Short mmCIF file of N, CA and C in Angstrom, two decimals:
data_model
loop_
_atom_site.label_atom_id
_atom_site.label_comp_id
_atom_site.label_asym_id
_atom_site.label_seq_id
_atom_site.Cartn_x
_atom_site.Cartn_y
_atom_site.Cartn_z
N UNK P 1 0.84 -1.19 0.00
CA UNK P 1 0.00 0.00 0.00
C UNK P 1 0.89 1.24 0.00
N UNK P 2 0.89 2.42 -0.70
CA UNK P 2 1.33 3.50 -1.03
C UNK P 2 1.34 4.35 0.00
N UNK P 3 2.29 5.03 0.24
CA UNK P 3 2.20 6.22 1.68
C UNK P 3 1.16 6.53 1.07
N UNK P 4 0.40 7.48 2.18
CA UNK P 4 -0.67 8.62 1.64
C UNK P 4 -0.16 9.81 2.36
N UNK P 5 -0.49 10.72 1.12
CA UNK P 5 0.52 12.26 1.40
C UNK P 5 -0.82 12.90 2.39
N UNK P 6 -0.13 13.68 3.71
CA UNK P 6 -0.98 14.55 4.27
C UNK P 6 -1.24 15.83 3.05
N UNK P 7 -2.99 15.85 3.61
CA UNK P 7 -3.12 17.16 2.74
C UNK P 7 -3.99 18.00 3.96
N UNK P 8 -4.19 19.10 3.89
CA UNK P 8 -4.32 20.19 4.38
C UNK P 8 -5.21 21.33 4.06
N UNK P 9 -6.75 21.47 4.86
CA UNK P 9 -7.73 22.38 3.97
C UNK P 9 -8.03 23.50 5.10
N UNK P 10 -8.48 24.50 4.14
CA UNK P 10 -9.25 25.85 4.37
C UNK P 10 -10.24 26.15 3.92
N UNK P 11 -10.70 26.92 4.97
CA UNK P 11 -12.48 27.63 3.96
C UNK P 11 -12.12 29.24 3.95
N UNK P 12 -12.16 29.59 2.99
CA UNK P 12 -12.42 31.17 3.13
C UNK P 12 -13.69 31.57 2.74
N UNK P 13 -13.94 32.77 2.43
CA UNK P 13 -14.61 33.89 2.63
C UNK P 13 -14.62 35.35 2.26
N UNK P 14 -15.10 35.61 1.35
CA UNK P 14 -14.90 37.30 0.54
C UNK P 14 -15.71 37.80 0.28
N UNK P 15 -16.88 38.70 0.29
CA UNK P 15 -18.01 39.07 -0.18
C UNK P 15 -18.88 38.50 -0.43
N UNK P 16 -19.30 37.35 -1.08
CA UNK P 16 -19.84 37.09 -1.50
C UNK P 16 -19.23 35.30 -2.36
N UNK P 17 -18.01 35.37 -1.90
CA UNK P 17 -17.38 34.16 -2.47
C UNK P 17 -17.11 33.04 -1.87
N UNK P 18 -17.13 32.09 -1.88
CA UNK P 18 -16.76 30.75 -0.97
C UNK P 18 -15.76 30.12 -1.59
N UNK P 19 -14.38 29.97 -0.87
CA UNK P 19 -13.32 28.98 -1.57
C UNK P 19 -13.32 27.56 -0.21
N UNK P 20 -12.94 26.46 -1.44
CA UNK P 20 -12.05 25.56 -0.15
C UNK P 20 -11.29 25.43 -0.70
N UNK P 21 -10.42 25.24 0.00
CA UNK P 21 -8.78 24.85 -0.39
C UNK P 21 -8.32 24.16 0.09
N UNK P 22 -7.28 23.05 -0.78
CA UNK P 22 -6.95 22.07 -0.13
C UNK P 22 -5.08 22.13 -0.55
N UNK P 23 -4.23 22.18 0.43
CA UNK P 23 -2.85 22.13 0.11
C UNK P 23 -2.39 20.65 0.10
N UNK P 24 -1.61 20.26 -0.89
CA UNK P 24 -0.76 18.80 -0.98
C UNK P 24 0.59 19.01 -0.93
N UNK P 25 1.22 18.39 -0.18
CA UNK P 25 2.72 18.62 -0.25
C UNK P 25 3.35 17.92 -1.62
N UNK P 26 4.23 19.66 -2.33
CA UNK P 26 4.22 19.22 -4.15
C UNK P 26 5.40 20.23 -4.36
N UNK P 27 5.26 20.73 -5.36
CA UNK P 27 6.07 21.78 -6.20
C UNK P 27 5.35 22.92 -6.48
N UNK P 28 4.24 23.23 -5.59
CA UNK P 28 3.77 24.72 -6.15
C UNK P 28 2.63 25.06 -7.43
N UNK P 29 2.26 24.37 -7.48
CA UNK P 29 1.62 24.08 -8.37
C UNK P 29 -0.37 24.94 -8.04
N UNK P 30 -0.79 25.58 -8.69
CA UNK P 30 -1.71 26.28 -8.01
C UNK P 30 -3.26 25.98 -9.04
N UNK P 31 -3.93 25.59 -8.74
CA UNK P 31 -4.88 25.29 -9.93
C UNK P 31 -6.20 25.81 -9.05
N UNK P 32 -7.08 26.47 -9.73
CA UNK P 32 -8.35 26.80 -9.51
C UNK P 32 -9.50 26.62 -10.39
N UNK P 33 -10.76 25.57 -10.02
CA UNK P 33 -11.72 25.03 -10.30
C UNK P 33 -11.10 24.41 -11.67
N UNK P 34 -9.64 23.74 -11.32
CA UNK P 34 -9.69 22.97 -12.51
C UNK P 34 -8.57 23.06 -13.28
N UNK P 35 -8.55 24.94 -13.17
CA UNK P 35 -7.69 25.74 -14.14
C UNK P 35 -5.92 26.35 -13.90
N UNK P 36 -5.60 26.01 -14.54
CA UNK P 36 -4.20 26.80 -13.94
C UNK P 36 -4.68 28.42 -13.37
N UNK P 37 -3.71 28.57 -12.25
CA UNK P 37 -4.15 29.90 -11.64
C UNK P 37 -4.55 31.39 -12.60
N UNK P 38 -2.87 31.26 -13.72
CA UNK P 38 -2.78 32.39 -14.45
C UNK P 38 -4.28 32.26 -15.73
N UNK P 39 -4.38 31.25 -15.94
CA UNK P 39 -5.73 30.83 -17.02
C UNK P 39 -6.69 31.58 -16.29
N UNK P 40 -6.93 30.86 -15.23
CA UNK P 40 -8.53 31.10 -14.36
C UNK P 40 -8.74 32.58 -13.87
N UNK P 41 -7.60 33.79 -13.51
CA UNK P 41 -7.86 35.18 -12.71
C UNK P 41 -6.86 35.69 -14.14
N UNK P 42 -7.71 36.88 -14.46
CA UNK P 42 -7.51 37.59 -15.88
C UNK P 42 -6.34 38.52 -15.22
N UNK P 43 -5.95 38.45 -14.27
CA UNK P 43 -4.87 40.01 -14.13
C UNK P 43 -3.73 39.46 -12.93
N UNK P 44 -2.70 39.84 -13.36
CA UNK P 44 -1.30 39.70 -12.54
C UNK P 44 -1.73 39.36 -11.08
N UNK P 45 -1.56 41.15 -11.06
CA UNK P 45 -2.31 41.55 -9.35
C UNK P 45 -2.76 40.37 -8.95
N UNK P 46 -4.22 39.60 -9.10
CA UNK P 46 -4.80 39.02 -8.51
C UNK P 46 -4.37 37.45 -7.47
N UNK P 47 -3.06 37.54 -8.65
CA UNK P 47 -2.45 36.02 -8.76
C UNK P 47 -1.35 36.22 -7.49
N UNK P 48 -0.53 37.86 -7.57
CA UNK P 48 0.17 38.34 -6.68
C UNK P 48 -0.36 38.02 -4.93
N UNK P 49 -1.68 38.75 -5.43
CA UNK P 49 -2.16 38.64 -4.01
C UNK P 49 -2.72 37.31 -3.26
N UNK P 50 -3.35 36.43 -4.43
CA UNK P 50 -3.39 35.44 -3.84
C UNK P 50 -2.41 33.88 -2.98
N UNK P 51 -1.32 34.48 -3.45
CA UNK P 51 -0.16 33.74 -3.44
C UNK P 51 0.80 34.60 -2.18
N UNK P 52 0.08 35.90 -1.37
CA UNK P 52 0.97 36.38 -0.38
C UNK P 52 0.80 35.45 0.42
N UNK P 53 0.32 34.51 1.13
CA UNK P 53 0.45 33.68 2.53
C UNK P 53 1.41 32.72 2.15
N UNK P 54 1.86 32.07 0.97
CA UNK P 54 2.62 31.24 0.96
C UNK P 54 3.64 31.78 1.06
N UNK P 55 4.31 33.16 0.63
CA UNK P 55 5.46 33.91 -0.04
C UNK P 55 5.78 34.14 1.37
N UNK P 56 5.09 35.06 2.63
CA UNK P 56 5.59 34.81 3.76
C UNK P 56 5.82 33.91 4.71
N UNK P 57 5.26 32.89 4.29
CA UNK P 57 5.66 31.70 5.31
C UNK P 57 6.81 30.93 4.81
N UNK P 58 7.07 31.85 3.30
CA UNK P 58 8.37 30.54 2.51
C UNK P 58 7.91 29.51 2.57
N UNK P 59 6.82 29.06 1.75
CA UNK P 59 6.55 27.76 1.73
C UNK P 59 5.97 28.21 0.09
N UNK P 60 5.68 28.37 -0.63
CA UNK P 60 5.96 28.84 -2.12
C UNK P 60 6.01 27.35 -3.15
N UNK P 61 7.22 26.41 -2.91
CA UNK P 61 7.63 25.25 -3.26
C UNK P 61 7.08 23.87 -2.89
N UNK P 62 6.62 24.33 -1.57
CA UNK P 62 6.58 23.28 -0.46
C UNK P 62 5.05 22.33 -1.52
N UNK P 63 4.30 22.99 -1.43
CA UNK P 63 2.47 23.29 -1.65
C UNK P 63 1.84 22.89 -2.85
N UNK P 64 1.06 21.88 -2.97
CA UNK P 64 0.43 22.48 -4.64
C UNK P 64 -1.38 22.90 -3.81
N UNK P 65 -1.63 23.94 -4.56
CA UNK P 65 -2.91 24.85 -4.37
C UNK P 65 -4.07 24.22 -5.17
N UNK P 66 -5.22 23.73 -4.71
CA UNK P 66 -6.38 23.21 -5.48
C UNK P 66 -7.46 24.02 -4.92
N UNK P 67 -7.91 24.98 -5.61
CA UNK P 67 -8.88 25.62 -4.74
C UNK P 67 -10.36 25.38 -5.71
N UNK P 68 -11.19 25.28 -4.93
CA UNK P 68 -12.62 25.05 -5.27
C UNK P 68 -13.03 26.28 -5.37
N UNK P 69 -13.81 27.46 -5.95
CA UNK P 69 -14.92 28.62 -5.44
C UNK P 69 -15.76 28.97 -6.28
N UNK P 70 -16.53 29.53 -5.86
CA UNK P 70 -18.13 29.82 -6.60
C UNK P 70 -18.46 31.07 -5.39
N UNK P 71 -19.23 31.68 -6.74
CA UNK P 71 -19.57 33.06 -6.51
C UNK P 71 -18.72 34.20 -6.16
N UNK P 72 -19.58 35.36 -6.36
CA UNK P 72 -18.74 36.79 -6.62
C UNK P 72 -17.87 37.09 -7.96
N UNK P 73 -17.36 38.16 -7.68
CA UNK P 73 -16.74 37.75 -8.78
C UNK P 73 -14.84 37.86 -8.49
N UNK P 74 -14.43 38.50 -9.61
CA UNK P 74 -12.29 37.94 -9.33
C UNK P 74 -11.99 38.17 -8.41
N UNK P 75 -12.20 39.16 -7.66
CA UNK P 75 -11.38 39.97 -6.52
C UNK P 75 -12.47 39.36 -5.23
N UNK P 76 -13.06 39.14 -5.00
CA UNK P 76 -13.92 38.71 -4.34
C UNK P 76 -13.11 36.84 -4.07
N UNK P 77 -12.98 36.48 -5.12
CA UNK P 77 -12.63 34.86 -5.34
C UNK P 77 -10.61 35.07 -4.92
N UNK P 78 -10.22 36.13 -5.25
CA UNK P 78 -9.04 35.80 -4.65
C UNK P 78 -8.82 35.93 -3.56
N UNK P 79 -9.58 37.07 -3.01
CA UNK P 79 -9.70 37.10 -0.87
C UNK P 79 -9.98 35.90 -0.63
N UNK P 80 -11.13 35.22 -1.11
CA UNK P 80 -11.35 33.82 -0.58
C UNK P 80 -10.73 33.02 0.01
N UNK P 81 -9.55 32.99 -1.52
CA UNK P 81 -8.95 31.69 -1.66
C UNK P 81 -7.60 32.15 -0.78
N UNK P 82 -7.38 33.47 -0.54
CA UNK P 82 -5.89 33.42 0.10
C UNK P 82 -6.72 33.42 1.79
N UNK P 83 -7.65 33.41 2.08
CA UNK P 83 -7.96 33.21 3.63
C UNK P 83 -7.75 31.94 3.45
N UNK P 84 -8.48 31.00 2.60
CA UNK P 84 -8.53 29.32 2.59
C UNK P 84 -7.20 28.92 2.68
N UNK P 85 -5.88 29.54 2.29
CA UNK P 85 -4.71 29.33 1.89
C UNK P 85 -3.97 29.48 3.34
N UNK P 86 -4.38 30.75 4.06
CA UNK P 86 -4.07 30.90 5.30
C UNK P 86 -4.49 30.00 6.29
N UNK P 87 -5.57 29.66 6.52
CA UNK P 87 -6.08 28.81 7.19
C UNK P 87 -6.20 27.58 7.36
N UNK P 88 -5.03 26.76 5.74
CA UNK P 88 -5.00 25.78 5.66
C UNK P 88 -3.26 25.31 6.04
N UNK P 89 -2.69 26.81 5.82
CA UNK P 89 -1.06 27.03 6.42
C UNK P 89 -1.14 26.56 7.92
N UNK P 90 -2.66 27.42 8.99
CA UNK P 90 -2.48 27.24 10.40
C UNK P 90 -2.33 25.50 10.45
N UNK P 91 -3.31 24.97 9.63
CA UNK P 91 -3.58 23.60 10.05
C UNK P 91 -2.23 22.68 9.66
N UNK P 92 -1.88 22.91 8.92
CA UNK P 92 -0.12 22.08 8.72
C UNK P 92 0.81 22.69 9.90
N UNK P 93 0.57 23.84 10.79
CA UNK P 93 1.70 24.58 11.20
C UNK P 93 1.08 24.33 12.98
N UNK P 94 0.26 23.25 12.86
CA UNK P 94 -0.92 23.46 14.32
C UNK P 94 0.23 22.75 15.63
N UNK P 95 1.42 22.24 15.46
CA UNK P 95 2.39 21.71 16.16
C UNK P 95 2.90 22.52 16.81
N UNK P 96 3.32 23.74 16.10
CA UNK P 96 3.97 24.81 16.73
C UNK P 96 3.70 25.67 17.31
N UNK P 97 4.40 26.15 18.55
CA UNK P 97 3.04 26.66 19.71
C UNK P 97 3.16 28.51 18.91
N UNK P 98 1.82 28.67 19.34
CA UNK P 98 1.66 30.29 19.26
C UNK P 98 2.41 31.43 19.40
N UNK P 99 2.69 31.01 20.44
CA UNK P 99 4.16 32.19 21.11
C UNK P 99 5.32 31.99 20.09
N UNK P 100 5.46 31.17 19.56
CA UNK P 100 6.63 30.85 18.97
C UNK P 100 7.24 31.93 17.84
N UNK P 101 8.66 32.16 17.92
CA UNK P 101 8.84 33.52 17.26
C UNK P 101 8.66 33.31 15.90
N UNK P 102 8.88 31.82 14.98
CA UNK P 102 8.82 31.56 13.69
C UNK P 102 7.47 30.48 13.72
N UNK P 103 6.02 30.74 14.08
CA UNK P 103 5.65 29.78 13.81
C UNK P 103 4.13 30.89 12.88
N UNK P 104 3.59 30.32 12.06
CA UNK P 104 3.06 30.90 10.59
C UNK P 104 1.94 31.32 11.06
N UNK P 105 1.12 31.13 12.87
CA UNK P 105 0.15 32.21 13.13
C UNK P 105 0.29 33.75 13.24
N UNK P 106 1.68 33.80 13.93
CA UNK P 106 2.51 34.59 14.79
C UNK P 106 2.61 35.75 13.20
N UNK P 107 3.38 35.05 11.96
CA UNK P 107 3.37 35.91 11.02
C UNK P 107 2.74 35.77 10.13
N UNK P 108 1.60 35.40 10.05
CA UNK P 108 0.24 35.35 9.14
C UNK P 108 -0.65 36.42 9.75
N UNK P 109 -0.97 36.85 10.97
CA UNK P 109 -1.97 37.30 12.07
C UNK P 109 -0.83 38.72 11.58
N UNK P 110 0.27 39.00 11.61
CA UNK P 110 0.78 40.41 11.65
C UNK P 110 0.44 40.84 10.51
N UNK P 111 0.35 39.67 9.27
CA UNK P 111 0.40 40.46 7.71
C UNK P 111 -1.51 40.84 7.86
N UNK P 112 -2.23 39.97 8.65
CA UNK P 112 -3.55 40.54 8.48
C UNK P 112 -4.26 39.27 7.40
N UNK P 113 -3.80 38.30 7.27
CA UNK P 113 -3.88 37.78 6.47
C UNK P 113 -5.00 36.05 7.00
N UNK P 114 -5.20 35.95 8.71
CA UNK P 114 -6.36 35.40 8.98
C UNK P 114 -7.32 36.34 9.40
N UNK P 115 -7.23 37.24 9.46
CA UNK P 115 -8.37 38.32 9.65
C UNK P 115 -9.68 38.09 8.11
N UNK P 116 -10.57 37.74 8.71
CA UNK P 116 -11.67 37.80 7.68
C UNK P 116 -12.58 38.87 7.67
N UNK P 117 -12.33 39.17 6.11
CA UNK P 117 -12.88 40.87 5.36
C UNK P 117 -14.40 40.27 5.73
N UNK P 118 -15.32 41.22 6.51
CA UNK P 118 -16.61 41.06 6.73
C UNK P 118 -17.37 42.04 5.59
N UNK P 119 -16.46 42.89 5.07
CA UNK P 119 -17.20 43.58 4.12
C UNK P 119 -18.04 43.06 2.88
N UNK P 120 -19.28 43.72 3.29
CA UNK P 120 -20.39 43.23 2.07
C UNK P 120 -20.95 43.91 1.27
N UNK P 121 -21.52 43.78 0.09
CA UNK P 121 -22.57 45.08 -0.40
C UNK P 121 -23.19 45.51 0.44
N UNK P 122 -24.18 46.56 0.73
CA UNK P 122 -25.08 47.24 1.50
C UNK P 122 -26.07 46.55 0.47
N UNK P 123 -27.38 46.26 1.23
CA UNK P 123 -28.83 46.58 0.54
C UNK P 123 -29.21 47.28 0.04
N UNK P 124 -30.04 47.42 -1.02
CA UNK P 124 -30.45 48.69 -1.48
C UNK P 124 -31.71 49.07 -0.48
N UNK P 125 -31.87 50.06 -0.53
CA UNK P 125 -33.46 50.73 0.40
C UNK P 125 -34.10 51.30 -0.49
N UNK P 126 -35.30 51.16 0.11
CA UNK P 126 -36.76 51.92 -0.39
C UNK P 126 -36.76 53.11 -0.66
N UNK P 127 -37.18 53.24 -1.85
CA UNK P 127 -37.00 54.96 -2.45
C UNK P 127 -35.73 55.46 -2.30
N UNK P 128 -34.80 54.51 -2.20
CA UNK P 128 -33.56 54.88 -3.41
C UNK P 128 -32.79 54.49 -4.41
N UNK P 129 -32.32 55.04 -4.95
CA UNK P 129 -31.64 54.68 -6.35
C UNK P 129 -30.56 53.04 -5.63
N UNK P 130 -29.92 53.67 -5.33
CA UNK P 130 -28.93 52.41 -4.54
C UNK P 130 -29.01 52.33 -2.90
N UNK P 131 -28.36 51.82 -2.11
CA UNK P 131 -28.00 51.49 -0.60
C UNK P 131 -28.35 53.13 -0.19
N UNK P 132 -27.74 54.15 -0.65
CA UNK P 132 -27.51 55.45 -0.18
C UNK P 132 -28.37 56.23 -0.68
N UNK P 133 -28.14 56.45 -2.47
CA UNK P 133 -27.75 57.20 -3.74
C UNK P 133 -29.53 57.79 -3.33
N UNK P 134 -29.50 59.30 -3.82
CA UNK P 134 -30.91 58.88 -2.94
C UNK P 134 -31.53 59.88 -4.79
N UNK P 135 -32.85 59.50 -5.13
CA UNK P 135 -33.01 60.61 -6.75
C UNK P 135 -32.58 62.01 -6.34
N UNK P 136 -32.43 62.67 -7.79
CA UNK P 136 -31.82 63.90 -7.58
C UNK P 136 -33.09 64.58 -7.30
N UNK P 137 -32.96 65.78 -6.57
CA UNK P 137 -33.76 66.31 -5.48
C UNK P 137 -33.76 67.67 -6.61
N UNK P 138 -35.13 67.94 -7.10
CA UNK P 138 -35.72 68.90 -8.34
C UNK P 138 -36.61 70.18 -7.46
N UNK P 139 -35.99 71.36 -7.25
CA UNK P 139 -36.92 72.01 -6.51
C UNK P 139 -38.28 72.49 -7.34
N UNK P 140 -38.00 72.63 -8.38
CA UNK P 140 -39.25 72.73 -9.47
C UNK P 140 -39.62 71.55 -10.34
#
């Protein structure tokens, strides 16, 4: 019977987006719903940012990235997936105590990076254009 490789998951969370993510110990390798990363998110940036939790923990190499998500839309789906990414770093890194000066809560929690964005659309309201926007106000 074949070792079986530990793998390692997260759920994130972005507006409106749901990722899971699951890390395999690999070569880096990053695929989303299927797709290579750079295929699946139309712009640099996005790919940049989703890939900061690995870049500070130096684990970059270590990882291959399979992320699942639905709904919202790009920027929404890359917060997701880098909370799922973070949260799936704590769970490989859960040995090492908290206090510890190199252990990936200690510098994941400083970059801000398990902190989950609660930000949402607003509702729109009654008798207005949008959430706020209210019609333009005609004195005649």
């Amino acid at each position: 019977m074949a070792k079986e490789k530990k793998v390692y998951t997260g759920t994130g969370r972005r507006k409106s987006s749901v990722a899971r993510v699951t890390l395999i110990p690999g070569s880096g390798k990053v695929t989303v719903n299927g797709k290579d990363v750079h295929e699946y998110l139309p712009y640099e940036v996005l790919v940049m940012d989703l890939m900061q939790p690995l870049e500070v923990t130096k684990t970059k190499e270590m990882f291959d990235v399979d992320a699942k998500v639905s709904g919202g839309g790009f920027s929404g789906q890359t917060g997701a997936i880098r909370l799922g990414i973070a949260r799936a770093l704590l769970m490989y890194d859960a040995q090492t105590p908290a206090d510890s000066e190199n252990s990936f809560r200690r510098i994941l929690k400083a970059e801000g990076f398990i902190t989950r964005d609660a930000r949402k659309k607003e509702r729109k309201k009654p008798g207005l254009k949008k959430a706020r926007r209210a019609p333009q106000f005609s004195k005649r």
